[in-house]
mmCIF file of C-alpha atoms in Angstrom:
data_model
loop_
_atom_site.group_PDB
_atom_site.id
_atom_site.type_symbol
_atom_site.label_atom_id
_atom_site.label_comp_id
_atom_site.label_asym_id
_atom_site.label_seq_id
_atom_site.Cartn_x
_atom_site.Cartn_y
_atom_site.Cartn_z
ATOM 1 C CA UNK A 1 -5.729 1.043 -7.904
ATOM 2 C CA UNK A 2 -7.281 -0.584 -4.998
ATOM 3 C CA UNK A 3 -6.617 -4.606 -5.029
ATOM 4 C CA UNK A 4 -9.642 -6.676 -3.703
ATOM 5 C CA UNK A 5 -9.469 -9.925 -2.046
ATOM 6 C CA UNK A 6 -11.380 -12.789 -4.053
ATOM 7 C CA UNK A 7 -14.447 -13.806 -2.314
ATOM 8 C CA UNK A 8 -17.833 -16.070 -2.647
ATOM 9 C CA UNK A 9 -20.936 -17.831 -0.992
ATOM 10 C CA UNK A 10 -18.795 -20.693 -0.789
ATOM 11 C CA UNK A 11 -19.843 -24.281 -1.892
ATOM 12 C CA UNK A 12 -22.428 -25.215 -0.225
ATOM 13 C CA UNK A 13 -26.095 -24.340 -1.171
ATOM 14 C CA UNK A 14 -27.524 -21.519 0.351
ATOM 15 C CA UNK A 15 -31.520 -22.102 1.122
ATOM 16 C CA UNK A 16 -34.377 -19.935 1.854
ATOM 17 C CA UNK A 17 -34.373 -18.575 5.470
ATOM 18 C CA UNK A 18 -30.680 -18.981 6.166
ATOM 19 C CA UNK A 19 -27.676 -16.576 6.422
ATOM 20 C CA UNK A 20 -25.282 -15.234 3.779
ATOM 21 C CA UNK A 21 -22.562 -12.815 4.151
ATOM 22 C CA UNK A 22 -19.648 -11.731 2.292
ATOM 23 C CA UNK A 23 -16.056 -10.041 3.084
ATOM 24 C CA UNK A 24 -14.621 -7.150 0.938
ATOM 25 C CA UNK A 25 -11.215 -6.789 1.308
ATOM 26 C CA UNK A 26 -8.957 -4.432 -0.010
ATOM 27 C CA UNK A 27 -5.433 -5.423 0.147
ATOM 28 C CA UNK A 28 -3.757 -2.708 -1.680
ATOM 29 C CA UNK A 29 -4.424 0.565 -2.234
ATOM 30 C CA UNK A 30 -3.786 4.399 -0.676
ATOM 31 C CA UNK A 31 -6.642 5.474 1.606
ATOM 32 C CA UNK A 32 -9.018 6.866 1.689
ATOM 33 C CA UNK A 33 -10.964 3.646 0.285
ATOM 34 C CA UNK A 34 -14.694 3.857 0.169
ATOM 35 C CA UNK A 35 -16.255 0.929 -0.141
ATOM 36 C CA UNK A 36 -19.800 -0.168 -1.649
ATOM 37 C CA UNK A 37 -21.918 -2.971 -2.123
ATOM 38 C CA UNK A 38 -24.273 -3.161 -5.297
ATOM 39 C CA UNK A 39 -26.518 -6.001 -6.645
ATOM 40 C CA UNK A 40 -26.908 -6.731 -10.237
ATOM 41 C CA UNK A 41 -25.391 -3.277 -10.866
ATOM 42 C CA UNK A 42 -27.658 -1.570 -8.883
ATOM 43 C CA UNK A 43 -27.104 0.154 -5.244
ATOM 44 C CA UNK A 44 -28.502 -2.198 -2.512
ATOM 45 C CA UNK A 45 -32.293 -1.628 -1.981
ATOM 46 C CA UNK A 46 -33.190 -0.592 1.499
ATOM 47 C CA UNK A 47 -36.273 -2.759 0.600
ATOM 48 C CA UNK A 48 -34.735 -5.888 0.799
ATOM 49 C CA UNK A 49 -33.045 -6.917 4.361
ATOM 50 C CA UNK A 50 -29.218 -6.594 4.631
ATOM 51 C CA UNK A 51 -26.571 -5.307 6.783
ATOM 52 C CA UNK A 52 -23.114 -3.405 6.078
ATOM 53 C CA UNK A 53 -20.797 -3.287 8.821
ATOM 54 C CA UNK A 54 -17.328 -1.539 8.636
ATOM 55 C CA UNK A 55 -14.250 -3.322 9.932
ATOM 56 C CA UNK A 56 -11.336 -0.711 9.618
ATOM 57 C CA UNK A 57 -10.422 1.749 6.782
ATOM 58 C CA UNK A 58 -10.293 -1.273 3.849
ATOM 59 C CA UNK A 59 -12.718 -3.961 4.771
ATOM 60 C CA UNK A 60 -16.743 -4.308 4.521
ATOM 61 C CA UNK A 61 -18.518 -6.935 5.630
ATOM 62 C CA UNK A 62 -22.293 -7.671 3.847
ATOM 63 C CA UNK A 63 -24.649 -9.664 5.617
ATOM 64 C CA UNK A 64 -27.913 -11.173 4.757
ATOM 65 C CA UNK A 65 -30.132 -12.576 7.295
ATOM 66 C CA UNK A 66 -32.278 -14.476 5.751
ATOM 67 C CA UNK A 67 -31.798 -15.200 2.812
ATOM 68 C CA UNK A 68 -34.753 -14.773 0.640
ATOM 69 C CA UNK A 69 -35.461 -15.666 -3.334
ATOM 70 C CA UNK A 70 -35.339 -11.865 -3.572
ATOM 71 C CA UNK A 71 -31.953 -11.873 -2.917
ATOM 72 C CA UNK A 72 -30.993 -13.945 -5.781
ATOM 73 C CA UNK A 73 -28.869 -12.249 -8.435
ATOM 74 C CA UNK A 74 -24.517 -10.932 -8.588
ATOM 75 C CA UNK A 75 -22.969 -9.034 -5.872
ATOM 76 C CA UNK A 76 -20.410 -6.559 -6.508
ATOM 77 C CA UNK A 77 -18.157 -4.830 -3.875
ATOM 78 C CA UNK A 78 -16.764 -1.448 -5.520
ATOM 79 C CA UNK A 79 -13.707 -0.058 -4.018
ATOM 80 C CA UNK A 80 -12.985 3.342 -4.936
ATOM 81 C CA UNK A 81 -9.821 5.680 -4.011
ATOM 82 C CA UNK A 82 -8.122 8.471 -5.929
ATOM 83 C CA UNK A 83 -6.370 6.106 -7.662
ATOM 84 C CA UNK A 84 -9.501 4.404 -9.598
ATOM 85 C CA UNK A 85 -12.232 2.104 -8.936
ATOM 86 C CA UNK A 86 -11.625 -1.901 -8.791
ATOM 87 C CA UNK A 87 -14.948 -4.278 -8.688
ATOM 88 C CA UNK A 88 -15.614 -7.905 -7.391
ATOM 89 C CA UNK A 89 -18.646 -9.924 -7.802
ATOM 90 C CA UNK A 90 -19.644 -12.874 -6.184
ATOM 91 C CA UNK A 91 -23.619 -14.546 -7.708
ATOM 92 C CA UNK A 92 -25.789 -15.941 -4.873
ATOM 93 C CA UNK A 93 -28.370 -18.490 -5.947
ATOM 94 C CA UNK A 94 -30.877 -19.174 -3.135
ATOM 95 C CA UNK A 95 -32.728 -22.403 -3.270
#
C-alpha cells in the first residue's frame, strides 16, 4: 500500500485572503501512484480557486490562493497504486 507523509495547515491561523497549501507525499509504495486531492469527500470543485502541481512520480502539492470561507472544510490526499488506496486528511478552518 502506498505510505503517506503526515501533513497540516500548521499552527497558526489561517485568515481570509491569505495562502494555504499542502504537501502529499508518498513515501512508500510501487509506482505508478496517482495521486488526488478531495474536500469533504468530494473531488475538488473547479468552482472554487485552487492549484495542483506535480513534483515527481509520488508527490502533489495543493495550493490555495486565497483562502476564502468557502474553502473551509477536511482535505484528503488519496494515493492510489495497484497495491490499494491509502488516505490523509488535513481540516482547514479559515477565519
Amino acid at each position: 500500500l502506498p505510505r503517506i507523509n503526515p501533513f497540516d495547515f500548521g499552527d497558526e491561523p489561517i485568515y481570509d485572503g491569505q495562502a494555504a497549501q499542502l504537501a502529499c507525499m508518498v513515501r512508500d509504495g510501487d509506482t505508478p501512484i496517482e495521486i488526488n486531492w478531495t474536500l469533504d469527500g468530494k473531488p475538488m470543485s473547479p468552482s472554487l480557486p485552487h492549484n495542483i502541481g506535480k513534483l515527481g512520480p509520488r508527490t502533489s502539492i495543493l495550493l490555495i490562493e486565497p483562502v476564502t470561507p468557502r474553502h473551509s472544510g477536511t482535505y484528503a490526499c488519496v494515493a492510489t497504486n495497484p497495491s490499494g488506496k491509502t488516505i490523509h486528511e488535513a481540516t482547514l478552518r479559515v477565519h
